[in-house]
Coordinates of C-alpha atoms in Angstrom, one line a residue:
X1 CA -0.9 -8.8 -2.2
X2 CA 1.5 -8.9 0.8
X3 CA 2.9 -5.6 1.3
X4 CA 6.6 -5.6 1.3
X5 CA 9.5 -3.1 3.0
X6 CA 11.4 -0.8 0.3
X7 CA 14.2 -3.0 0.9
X8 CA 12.5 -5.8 0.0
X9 CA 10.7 -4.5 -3.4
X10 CA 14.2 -3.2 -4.5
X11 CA 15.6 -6.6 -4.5
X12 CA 12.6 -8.4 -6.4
X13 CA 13.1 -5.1 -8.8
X14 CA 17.1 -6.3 -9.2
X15 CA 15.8 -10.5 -9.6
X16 CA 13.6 -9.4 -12.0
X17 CA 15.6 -7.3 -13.7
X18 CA 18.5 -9.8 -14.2
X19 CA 16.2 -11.8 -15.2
X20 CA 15.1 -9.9 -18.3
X21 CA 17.8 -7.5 -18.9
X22 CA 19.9 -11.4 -19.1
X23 CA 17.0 -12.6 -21.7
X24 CA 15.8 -9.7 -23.8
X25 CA 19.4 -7.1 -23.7
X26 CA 20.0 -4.3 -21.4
X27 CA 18.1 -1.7 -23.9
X28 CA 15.4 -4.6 -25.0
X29 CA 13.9 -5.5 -21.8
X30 CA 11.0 -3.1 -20.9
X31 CA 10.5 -1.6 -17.2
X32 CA 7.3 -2.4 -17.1
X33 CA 8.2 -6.1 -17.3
X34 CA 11.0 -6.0 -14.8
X35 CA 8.0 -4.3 -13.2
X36 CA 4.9 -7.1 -13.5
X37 CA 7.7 -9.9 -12.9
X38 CA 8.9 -8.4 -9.7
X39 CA 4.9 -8.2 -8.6
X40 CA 4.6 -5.1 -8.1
X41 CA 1.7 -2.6 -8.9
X42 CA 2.9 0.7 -9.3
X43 CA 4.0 0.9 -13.0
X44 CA 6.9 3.6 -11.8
X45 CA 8.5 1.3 -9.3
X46 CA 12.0 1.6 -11.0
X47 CA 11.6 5.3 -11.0
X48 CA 10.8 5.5 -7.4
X49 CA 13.3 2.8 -6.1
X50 CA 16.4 3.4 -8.6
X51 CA 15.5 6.8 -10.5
X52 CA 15.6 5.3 -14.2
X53 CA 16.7 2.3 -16.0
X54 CA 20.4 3.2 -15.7
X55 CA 20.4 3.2 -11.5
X56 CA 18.7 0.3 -12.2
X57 CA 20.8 -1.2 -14.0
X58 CA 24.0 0.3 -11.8
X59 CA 22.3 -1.8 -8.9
X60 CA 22.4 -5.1 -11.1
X61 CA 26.0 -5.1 -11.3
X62 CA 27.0 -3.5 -7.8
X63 CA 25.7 -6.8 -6.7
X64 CA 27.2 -8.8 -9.1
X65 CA 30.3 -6.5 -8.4
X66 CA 30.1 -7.3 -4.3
X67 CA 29.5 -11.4 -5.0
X68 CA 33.2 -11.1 -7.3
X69 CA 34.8 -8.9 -4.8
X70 CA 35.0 -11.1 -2.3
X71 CA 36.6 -13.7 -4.5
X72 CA 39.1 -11.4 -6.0
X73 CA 40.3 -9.3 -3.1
X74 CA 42.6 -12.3 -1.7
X75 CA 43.4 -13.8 -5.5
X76 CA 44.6 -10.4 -6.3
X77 CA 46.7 -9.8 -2.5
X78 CA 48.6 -12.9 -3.3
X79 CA 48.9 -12.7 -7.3
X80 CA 52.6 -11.3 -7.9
X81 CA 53.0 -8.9 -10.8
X82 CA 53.1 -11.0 -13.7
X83 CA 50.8 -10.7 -15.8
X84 CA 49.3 -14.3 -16.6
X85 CA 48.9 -14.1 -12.4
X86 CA 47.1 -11.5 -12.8
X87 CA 44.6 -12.7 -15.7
X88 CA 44.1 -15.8 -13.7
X89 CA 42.9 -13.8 -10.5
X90 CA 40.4 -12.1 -12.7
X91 CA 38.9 -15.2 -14.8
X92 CA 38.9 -17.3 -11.4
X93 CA 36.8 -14.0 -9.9
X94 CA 34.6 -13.8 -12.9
X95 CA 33.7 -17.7 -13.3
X96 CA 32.7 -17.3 -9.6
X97 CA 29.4 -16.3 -10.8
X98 CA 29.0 -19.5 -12.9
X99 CA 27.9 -21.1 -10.1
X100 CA 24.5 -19.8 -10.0
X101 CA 21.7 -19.2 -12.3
X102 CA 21.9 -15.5 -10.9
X103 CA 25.0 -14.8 -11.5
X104 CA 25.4 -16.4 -15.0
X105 CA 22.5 -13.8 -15.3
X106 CA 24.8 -11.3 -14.7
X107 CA 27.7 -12.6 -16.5
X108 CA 25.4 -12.6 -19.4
X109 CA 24.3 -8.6 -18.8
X110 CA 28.3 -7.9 -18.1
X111 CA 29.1 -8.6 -22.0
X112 CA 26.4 -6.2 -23.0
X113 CA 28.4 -3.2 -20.9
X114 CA 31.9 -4.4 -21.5
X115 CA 32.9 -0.7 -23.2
X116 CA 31.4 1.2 -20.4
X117 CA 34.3 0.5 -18.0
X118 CA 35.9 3.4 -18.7
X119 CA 39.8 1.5 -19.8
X120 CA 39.9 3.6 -22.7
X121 CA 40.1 7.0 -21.3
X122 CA 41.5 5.0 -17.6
X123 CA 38.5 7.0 -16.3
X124 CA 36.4 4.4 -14.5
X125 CA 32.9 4.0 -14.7
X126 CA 31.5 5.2 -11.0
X127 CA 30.2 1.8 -10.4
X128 CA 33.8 0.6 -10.8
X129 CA 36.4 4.1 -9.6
X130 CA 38.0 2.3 -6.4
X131 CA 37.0 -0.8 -6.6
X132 CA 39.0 -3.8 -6.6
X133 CA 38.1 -5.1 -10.0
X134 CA 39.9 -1.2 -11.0
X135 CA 43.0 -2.2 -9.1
X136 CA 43.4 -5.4 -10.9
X137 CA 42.8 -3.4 -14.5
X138 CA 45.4 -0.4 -13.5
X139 CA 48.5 -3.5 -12.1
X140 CA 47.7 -5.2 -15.6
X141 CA 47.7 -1.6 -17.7
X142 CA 51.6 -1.2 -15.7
X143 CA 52.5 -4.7 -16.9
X144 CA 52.2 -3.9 -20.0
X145 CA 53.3 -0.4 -19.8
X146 CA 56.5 -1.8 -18.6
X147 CA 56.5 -4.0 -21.5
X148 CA 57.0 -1.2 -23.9
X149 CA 53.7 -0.8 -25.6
X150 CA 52.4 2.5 -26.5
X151 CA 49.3 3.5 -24.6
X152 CA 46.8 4.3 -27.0
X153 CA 47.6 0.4 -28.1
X154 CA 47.9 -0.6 -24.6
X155 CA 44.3 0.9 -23.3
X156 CA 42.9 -0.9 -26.6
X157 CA 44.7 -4.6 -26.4
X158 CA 43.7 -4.3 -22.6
X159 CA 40.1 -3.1 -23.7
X160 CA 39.8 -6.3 -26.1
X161 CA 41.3 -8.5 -23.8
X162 CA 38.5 -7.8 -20.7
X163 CA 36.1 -8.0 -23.8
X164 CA 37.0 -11.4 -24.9
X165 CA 36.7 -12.7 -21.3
X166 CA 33.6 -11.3 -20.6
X167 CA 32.0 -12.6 -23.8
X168 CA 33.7 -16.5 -23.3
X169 CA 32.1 -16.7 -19.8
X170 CA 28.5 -14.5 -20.7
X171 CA 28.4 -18.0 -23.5
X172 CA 29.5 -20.3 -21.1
X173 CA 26.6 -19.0 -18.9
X174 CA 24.1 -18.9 -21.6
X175 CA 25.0 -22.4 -22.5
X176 CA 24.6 -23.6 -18.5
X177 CA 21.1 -21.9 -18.5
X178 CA 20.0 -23.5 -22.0
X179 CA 21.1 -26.5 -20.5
X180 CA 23.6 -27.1 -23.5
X181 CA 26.1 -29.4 -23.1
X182 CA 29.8 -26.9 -23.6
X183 CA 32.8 -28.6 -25.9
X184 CA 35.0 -28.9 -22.9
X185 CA 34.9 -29.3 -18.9
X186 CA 34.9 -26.3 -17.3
X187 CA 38.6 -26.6 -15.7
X188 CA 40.0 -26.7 -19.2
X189 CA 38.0 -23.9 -20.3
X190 CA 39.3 -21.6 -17.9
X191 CA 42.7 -22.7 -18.3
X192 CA 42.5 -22.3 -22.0
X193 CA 40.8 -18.7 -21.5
X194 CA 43.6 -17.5 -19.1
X195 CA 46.4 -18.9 -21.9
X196 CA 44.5 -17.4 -24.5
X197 CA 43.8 -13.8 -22.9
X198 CA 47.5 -13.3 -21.7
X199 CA 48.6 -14.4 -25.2
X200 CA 46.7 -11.4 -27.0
X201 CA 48.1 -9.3 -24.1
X202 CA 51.9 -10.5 -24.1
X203 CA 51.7 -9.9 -28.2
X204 CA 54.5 -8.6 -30.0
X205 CA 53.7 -5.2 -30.9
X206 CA 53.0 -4.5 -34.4
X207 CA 55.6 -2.9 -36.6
X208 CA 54.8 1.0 -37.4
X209 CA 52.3 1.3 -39.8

């Protein structure tokens, strides 16, 4: 077997990974078969390269983060402040990685981690404190905020809605890599997912209860 630069066994470590962690779930997929797939011999390679299956994991989706930065950073400097703008520069940033096997791969591991961003508590996960994916969550949490809505309700409806986007595009990826043929084109599916995700946002607030 060729002998390969650290560099170069971390990033079969990360294919392999999105691979399986995509296939099997984040917490089904074992190490050491991100391990044989990546072709390496040392059983420990995730230890010595990322420290445990969680760096691991954290290295998945800084890439996946970098590929969707680069698409959201201008959306998001000319999006305005309302907030169906501001929805629409996030769903066109996330179906950016529906053009690739990779990073519907991603999209699929994205939905298994979409409470551990930290929007609850509006502490962000350190993969995601300063990023511009934060940046977009905090300018839609002050749209609603200046909407009215309490913020325990506003942190849980913003919560739900990130959820519900994350799950509509991990199935659209799912279907792409099944090779299933999706209900609609993919335009009208985004268009629909934007209208549908500002719509649970812009909801009337419930009466006390």
């Amino acid at each position: 077997m060729a002998r390969t630069s650290g560099p170069e066994t971390r990033e079969k470590l990360i294919r392999a990974a999105e691979e399986l962690f995509a296939a099997r779930g984040v917490d089904g997929a074992q190490l050491r078969d991100v391990v044989a797939l990546a072709g390496q011999a040392n059983p420990s390679a995730v230890q010595y390269h990322f420290g445990s299956r969680a760096g691991l994991l954290d290295a998945v989706m800084a890439g996946r983060q970098a590929r969707t930065r680069q698409v959201l950073a201008p959306l998001l400097d000319a999006a305005g402040d309302d907030l169906k703008e501001l929805v629409a520069a996030l769903v066109t940033a996330e179906a950016s990685e529906l053009r690739t096997d990779r990073g519907r791969r991603c999209l699929r591991i994205s939905a298994q981690l979409s409470h551990e961003s930290g929007i609850r508590t509006r502490t962000p996960h350190p993969t995601l404190d300063g990023t511009v994916y934060w940046h977009l969550i905090e300018r839609m949490a002050d749209r609603l905020a200046a909407s009215g809505l309490p913020e325990p309700l506003l942190l849980e409806r913003l919560d739900l809605a990130l959820t519900v986007v994350g799950a509509a595009l991990a199935d659209r990826a799912r279907q792409y890599l099944d090779g299933a043929e999706p209900l609609t084109g993919e335009a009208l599916f985004l268009a629909d997912l934007v209208e549908t995700t500002t719509a649970l946002l812009r909801a009337a607030q419930p009466r006390s209860v």
